[in-house]
Short mmCIF file of C-alpha atoms in Angstrom, two decimals:
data_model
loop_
_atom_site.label_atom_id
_atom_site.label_comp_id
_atom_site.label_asym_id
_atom_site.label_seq_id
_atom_site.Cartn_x
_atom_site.Cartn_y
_atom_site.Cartn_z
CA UNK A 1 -2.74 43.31 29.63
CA UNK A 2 0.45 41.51 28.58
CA UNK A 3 3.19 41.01 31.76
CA UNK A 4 5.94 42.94 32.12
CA UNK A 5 7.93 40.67 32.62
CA UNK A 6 7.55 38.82 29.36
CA UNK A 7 9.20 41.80 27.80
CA UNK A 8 12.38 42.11 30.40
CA UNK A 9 15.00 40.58 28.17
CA UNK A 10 14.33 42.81 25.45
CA UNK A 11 13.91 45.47 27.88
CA UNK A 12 17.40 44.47 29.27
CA UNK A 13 18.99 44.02 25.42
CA UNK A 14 17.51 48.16 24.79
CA UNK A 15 19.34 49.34 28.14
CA UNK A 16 22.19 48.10 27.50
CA UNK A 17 22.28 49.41 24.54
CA UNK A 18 21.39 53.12 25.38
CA UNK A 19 24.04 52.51 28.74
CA UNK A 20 26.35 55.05 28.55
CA UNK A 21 24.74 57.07 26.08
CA UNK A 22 25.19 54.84 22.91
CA UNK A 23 24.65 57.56 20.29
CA UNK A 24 24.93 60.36 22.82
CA UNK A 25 28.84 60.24 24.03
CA UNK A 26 30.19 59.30 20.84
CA UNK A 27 28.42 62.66 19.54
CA UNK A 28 29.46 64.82 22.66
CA UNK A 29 33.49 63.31 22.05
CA UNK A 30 33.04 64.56 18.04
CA UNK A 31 31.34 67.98 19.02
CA UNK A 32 34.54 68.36 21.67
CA UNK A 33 37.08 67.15 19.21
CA UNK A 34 35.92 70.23 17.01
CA UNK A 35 35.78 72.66 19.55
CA UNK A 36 39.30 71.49 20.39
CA UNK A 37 40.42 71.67 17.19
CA UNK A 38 39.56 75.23 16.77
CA UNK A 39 41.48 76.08 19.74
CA UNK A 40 44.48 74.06 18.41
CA UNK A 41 44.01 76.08 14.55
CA UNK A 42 44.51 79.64 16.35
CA UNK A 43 47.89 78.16 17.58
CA UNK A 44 49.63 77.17 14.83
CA UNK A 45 49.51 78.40 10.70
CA UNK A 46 47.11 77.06 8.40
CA UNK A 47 48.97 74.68 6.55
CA UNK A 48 50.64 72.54 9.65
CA UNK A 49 46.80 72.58 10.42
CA UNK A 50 46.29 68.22 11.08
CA UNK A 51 43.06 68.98 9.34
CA UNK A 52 42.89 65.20 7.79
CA UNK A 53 43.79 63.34 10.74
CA UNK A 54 41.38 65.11 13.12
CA UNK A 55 38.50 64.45 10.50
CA UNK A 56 39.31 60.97 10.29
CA UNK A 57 39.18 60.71 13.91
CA UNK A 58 35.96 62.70 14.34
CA UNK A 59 34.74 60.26 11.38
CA UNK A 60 35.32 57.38 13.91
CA UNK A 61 34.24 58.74 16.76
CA UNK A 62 30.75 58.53 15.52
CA UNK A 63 30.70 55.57 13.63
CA UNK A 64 31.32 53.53 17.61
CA UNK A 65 28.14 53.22 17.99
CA UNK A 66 28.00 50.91 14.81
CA UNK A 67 31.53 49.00 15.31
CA UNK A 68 34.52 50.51 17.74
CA UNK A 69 36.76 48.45 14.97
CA UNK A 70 35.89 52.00 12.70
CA UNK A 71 37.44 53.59 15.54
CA UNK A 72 40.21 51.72 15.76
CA UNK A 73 41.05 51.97 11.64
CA UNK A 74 40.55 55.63 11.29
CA UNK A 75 43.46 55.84 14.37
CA UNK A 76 45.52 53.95 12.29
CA UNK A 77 44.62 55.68 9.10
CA UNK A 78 45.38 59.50 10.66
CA UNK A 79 48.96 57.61 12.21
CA UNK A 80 49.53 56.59 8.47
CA UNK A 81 49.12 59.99 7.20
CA UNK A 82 51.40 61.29 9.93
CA UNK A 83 54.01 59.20 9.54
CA UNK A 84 53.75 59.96 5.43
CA UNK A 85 53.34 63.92 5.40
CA UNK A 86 55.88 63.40 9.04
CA UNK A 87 53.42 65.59 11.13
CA UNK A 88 54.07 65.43 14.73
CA UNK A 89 51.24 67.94 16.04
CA UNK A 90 48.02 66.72 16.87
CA UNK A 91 47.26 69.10 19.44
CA UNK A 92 45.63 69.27 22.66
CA UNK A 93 42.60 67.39 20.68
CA UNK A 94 44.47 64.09 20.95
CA UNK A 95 44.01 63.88 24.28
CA UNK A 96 40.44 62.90 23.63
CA UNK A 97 41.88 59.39 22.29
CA UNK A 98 42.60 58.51 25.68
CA UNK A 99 38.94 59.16 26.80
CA UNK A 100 37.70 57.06 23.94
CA UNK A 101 39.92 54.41 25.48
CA UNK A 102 38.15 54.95 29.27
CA UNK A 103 34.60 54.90 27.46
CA UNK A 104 35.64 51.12 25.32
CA UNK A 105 36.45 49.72 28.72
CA UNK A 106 33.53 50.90 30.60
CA UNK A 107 31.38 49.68 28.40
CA UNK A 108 33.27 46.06 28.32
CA UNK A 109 34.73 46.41 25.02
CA UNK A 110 38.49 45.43 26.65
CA UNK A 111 39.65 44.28 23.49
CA UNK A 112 38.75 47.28 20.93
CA UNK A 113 40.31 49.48 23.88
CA UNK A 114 43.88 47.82 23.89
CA UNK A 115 43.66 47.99 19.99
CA UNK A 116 43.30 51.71 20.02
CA UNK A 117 45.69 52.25 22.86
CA UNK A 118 47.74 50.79 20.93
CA UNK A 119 47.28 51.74 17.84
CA UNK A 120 46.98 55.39 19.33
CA UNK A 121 50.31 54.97 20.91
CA UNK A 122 52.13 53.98 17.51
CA UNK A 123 50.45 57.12 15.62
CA UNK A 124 51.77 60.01 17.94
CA UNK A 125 55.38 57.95 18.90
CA UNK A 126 55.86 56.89 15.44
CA UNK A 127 56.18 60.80 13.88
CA UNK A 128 58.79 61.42 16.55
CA UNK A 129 61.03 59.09 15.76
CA UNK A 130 62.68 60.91 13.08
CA UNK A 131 62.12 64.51 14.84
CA UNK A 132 62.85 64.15 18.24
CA UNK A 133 65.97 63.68 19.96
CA UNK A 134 66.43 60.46 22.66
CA UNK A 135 65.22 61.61 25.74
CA UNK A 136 62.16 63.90 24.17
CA UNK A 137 60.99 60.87 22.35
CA UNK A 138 61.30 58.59 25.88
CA UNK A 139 59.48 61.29 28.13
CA UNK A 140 56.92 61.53 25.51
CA UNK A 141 56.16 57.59 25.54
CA UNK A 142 56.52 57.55 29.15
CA UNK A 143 53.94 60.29 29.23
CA UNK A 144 51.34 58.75 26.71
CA UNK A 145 51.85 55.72 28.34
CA UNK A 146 51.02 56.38 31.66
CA UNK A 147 48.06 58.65 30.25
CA UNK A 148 46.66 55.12 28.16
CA UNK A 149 47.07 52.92 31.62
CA UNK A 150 45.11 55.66 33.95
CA UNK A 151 42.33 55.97 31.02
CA UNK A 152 42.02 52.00 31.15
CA UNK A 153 41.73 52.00 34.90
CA UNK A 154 38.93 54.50 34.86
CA UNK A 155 37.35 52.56 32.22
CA UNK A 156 37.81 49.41 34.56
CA UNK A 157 36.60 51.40 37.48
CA UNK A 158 33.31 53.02 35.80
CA UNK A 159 32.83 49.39 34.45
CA UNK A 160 32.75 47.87 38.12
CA UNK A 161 30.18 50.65 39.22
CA UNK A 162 28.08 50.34 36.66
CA UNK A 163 27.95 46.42 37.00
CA UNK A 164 27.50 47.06 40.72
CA UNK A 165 24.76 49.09 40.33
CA UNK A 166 23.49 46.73 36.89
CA UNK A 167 23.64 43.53 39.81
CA UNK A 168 21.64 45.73 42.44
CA UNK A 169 18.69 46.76 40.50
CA UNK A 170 18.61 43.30 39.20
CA UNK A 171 18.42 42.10 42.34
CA UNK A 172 15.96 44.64 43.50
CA UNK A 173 13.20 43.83 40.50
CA UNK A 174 14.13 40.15 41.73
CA UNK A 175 12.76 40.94 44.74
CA UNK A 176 9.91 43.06 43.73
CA UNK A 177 8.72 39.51 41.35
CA UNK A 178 9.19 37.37 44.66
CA UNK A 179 7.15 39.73 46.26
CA UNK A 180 4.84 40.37 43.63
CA UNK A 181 4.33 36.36 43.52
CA UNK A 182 4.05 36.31 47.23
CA UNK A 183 1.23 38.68 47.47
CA UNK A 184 -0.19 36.74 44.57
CA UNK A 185 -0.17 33.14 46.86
CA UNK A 186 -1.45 35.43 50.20
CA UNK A 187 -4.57 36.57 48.09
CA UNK A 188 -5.37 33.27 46.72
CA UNK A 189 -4.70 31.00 49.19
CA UNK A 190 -5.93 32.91 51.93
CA UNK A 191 -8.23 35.66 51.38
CA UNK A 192 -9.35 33.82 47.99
CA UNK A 193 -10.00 30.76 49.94
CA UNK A 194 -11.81 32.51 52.58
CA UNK A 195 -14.33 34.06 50.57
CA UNK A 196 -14.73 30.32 48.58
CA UNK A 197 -15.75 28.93 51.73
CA UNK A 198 -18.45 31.87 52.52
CA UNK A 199 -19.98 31.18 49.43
CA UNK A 200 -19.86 27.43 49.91
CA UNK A 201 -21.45 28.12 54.05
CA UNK A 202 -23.85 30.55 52.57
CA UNK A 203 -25.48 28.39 49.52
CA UNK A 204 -25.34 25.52 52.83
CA UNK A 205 -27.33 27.84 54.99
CA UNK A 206 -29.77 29.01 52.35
CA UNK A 207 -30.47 25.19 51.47
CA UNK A 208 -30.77 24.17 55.35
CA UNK A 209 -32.62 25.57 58.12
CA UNK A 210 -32.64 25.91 62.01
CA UNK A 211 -29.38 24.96 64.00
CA UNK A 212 -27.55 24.06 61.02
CA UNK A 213 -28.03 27.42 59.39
CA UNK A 214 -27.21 29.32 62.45
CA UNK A 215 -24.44 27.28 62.50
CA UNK A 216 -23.49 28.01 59.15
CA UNK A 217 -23.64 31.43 59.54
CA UNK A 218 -21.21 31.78 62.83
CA UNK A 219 -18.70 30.05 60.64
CA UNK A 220 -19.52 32.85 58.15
CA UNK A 221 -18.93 35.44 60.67
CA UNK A 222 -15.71 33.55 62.00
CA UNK A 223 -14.30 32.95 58.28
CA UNK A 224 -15.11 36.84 57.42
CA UNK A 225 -13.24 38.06 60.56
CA UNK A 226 -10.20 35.76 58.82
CA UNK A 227 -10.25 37.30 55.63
CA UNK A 228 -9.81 40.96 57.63
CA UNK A 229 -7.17 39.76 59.44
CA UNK A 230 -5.57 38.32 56.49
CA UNK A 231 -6.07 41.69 54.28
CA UNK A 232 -4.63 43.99 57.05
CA UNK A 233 -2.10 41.76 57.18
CA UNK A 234 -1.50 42.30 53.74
CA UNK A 235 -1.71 45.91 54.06
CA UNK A 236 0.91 46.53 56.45
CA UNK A 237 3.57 43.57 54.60
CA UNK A 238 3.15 46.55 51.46
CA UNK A 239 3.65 49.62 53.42
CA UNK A 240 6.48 47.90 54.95
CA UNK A 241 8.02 47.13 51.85
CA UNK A 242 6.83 50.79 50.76
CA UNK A 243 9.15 52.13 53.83
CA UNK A 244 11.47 50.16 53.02
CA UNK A 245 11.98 51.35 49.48
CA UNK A 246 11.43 54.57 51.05
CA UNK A 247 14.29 54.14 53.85
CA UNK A 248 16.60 53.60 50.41
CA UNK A 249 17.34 57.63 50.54
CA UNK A 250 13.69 58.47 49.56
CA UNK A 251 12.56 61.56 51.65
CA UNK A 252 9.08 62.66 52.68
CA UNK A 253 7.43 65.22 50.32
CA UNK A 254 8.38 68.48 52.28
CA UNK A 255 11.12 67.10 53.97
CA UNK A 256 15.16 67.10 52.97
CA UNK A 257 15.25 63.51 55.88
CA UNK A 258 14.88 60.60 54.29
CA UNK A 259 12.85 58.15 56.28
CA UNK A 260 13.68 55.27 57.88
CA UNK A 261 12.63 51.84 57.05
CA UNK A 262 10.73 50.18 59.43
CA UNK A 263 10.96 46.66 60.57
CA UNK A 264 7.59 44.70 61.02
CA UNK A 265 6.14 44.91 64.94
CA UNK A 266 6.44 42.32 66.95
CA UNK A 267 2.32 42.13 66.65
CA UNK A 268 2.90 42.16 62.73
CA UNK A 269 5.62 39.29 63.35
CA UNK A 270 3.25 37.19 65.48
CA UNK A 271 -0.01 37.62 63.16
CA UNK A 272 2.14 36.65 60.09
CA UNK A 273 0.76 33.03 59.29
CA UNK A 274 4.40 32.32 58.63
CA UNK A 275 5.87 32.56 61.83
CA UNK A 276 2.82 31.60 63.86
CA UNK A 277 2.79 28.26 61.61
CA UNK A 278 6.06 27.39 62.04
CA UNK A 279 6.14 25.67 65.74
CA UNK A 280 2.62 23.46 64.39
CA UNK A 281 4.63 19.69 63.33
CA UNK A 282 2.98 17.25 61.20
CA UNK A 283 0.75 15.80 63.41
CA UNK A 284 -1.02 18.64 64.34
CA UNK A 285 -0.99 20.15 60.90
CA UNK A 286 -3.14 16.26 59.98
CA UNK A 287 -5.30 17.14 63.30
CA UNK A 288 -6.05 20.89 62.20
CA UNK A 289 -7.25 18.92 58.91
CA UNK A 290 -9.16 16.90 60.28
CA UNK A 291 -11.14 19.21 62.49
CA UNK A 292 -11.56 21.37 59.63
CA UNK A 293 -12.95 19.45 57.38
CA UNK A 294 -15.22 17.96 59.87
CA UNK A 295 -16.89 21.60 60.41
CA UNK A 296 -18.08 20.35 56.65
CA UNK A 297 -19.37 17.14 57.12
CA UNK A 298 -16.15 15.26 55.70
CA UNK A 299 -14.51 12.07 58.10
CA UNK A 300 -10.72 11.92 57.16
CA UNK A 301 -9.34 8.44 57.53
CA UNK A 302 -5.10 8.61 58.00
CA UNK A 303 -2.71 6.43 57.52
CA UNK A 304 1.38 8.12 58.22
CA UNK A 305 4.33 6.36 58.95
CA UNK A 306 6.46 7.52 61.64
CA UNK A 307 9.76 8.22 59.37
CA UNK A 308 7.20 9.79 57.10
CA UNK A 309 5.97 12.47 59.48
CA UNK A 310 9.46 12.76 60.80
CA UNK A 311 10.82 13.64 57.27
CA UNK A 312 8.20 15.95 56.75
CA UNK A 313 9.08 18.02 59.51
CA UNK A 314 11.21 19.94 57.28
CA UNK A 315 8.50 20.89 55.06
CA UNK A 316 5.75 21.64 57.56
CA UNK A 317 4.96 24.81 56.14
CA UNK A 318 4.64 23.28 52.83
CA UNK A 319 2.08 20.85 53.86
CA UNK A 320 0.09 23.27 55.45
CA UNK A 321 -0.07 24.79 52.44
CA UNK A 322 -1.36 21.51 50.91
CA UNK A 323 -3.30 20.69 53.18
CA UNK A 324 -5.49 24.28 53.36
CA UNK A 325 -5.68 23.84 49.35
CA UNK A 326 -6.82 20.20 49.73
CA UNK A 327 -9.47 21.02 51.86
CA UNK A 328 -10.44 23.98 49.90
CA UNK A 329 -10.81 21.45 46.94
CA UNK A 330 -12.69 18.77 48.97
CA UNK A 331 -15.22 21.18 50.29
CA UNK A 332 -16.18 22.16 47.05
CA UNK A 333 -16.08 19.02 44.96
CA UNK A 334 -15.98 16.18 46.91
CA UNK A 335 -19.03 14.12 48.23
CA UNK A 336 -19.20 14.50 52.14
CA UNK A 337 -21.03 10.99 52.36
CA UNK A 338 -17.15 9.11 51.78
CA UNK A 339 -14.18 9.79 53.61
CA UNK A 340 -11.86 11.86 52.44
CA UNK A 341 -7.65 9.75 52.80
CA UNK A 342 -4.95 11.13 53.69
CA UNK A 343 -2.06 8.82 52.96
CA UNK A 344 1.63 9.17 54.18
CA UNK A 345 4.60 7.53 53.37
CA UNK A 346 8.05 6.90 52.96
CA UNK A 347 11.39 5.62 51.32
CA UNK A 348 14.86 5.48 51.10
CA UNK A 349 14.99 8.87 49.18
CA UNK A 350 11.29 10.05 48.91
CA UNK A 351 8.91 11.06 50.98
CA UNK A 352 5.37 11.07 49.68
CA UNK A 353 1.56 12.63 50.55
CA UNK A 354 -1.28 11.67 48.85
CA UNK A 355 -4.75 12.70 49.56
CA UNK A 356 -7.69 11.73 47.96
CA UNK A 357 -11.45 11.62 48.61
CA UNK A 358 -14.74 10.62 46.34
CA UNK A 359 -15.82 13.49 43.65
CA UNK A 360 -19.46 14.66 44.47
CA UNK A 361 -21.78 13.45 41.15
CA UNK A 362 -22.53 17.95 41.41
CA UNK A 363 -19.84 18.70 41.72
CA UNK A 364 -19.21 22.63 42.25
CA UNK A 365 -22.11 24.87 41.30
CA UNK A 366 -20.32 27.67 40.70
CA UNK A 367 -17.40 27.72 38.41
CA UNK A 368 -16.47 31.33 39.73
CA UNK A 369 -15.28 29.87 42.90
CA UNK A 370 -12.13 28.26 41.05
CA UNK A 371 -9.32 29.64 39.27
CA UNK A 372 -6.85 27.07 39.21
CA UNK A 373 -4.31 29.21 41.19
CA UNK A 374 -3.67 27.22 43.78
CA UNK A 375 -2.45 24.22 42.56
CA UNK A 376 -0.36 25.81 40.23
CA UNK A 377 1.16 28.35 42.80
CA UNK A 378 1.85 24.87 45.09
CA UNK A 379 3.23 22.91 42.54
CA UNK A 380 5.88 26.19 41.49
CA UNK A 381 6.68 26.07 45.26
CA UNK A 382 7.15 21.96 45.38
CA UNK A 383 9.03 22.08 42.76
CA UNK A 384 11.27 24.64 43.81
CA UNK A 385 11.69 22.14 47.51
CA UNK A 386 13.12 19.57 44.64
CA UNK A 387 9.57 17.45 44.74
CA UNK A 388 6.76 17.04 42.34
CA UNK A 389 2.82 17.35 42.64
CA UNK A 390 0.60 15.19 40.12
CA UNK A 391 -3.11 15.42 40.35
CA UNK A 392 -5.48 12.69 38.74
CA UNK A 393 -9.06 11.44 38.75
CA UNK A 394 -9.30 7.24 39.32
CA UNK A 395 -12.21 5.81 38.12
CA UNK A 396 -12.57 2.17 39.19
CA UNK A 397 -13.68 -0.26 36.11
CA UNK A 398 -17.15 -0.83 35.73
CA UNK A 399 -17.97 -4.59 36.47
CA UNK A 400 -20.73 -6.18 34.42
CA UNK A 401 -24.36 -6.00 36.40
CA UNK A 402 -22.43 -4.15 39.48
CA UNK A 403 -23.43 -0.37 40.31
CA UNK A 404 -20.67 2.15 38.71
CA UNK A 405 -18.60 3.99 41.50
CA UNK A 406 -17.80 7.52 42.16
CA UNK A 407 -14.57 8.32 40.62
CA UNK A 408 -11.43 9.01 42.79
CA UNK A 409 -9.43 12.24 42.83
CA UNK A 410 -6.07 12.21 44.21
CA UNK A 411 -3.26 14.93 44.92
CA UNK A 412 0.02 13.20 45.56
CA UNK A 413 3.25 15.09 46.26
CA UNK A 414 6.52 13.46 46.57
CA UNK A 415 9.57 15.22 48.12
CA UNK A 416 13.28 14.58 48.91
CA UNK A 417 13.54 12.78 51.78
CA UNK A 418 17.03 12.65 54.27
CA UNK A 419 18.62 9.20 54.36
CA UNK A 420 17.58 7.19 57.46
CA UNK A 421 18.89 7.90 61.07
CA UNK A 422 20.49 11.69 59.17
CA UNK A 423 19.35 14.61 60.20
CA UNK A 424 16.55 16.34 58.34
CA UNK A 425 17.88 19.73 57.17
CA UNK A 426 15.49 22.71 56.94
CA UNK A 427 14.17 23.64 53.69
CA UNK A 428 13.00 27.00 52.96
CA UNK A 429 9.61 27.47 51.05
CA UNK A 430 8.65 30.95 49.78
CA UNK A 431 5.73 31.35 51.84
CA UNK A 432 3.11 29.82 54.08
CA UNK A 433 0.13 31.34 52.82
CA UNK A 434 -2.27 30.21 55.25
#
């Protein structure tokens, strides 16, 4: 099933086309010109009947939704005629020019809307000149006048709701994508990567025996218990963002009080891998790493420099991020009999990670236990922090009559770095993910 969001900008291109009802007003303002035109008819004879001019301008009316330029010319064509057969009486129909005016500006078309306010303006003055004394002719352009400048600041003001309104359900489906990418990273990187490394315990157990098996399996039960935590956890960040969309002005079926939103509990707050991962610095992040990947047989050598870790401070949640999907990687295709490096570094500008270990000659058995989703939901993220992930397999030259060695994979990141003795500034990342 395609995204969604592949189609939005055509999506966006139909609604604003359709805003405003693009066929539907311009119908509604020709089916009220003729119903005010038949009022007008019973009010004066036949014959000073504007019959012509009120056709043109129903003509126009619905050719807008094609080009408001038509608009514009049949205005000026029904003045022409007026001025020629020296008609002055339009009728109370003509007051549906100045709405046509309101409806160009709300729907941005500022330029077409002077045009016919002009234009307009010129058709019913221009009549009068002959026919009307002084101070008729003055109150009547006074009148029209002021008519033309409230119809283009209701235009203006329709226009600045509608762009309000345009600007906050934009920003609503912005944050429904954030959140739908979120959730995305939470499955993967945590419940995903649970369940990975209950398959890779269990196909350990089955192939050991005694205290390594039981062993195996109270990880099992320990990583299981995770993956609950991490799916209620999930659970309650969607009906949170369900009351929240509810606490909008949505009510409760039955009910005429709309509900409140609710804020996450302060048990919600502290289970949320986010917050609780925030106080961990780099040192303990590399220590967490270590121990973990011990539990699996794997010896992590280290190597950081001190400005290193201290520049990475600002990206701790990042690099826990890494670091859960580098040992997620290691665990299932690295070879447990070399240790696995984690190298860290930095200079003037940069700041740079790179972990590698030695590929297992199995490699994974089972190719259902990747998906290629991490990597490519950290490297979005790096990016985003202004740094860059590369990935890569080494494989040292063969020498003549030597034994050929495992091949190398490495992940490196590199990331902006603050200059020397400045203070690191923190740097956002969309989400933990643990």
């Amino acid at each position: 099933m395609a995204d969604v969001r592949e189609n939005l900008p055509l999506i966006r291109r139909l609604s604003s086309r359709t805003q405003l009802g693009q066929f539907g007003v311009p119908v509604l303002l020709a089916l009220l010109l003729v119903g005010l035109g038949i009022m007008d008819a019973t009010q004066v004879e036949a014959a000073e009947f504007p019959f012509i001019p009120l056709s043109l301008l129903g003509i126009g009316m619905l050719t807008i939704p094609f080009s408001p330029w038509i608009m514009v010319a049949t205005v000026g064509f029904a003045g022409a005629y007026l001025i020629v057969t020296d008609t002055t009486f339009l009728g109370i129909a003509s007051l549906l020019l100045p709405v046509v005016v309101a409806y160009f500006v709300a729907r941005g078309l500022v330029k077409h809307a002077f045009a016919l306010g002009i234009v307009f303006l010129v058709a019913v003055m221009a009549p009068g000149v002959r026919s009307y004394d002084a101070s008729v002719f003055v109150s009547s352009l006074v009148f029209w006048t002021i008519i033309l400048v409230l119809a283009l600041g209701a235009g203006g003001f329709i226009r600045f709701l509608l762009r309000r309104e345009e600007a906050a359900v934009e920003q609503n489906q912005k944050a429904l994508d954030e959140l739908s990418d979120q959730l995305s990273r939470d499955l993967h990187d945590s419940v995903g990567g649970v369940l990975t490394r209950v398959s890779l315990l269990a196909q350990q157990a089955r192939a050991s025996g005694g205290d390594k098996a039981a062993e195996n399996l109270d990880l099992i039960v320990a990583e299981t218990h995770a993956a609950s935590s991490e799916v209620r956890l999930l659970l309650r960040r969607l009906r949170d963002v369900d009351d929240m969309i509810r606490g909008d002005g949505a009510a409760e079926p039955g009910s005429d009080v709309p509900r409140p939103a609710k804020k996450p509990s302060a048990a919600a707050r502290a289970s949320d891998p986010v917050v609780a991962h925030g106080p961990m610095t780099v040192r303990q992040l590399l220590r967490s790493y270590s121990d973990r990947l011990r539990v699996y047989g794997f010896a992590v050598e280290s190597a950081v420099e001190p400005q290193a870790s201290e520049a990475l401070e600002q990206y701790v949640r990042l690099l826990g991020r890494l670091l859960d999907e580098s040992i997620l990687n290691t665990i299932k295709y690295a070879s447990p009999d070399e240790p696995v490096h984690a190298v860290f570094t930095r200079s003037e500008t940069h700041v740079k990670v790179v972990l590698s270990n030695t590929e297992s000659p199995e490699g994974n058995p089972n190719p259902a236990d990747s998906s290629g989703l991490g990597l490519a939901n950290l490297a979005r993220d790096i990016e985003a922090a202004g740094g860059i992930l590369t990935t890569g397999r080494l494989t040292p030259p063969v020498v003549e009559g030597a034994e050929a060695t495992d091949s190398q994979w490495q992940l490196c990141v590199e990331l902006p770095a603050a200059p020397a003795g400045q203070p690191t500034p923190h740097t956002e990342v969309p989400s933990d993910n643990r």
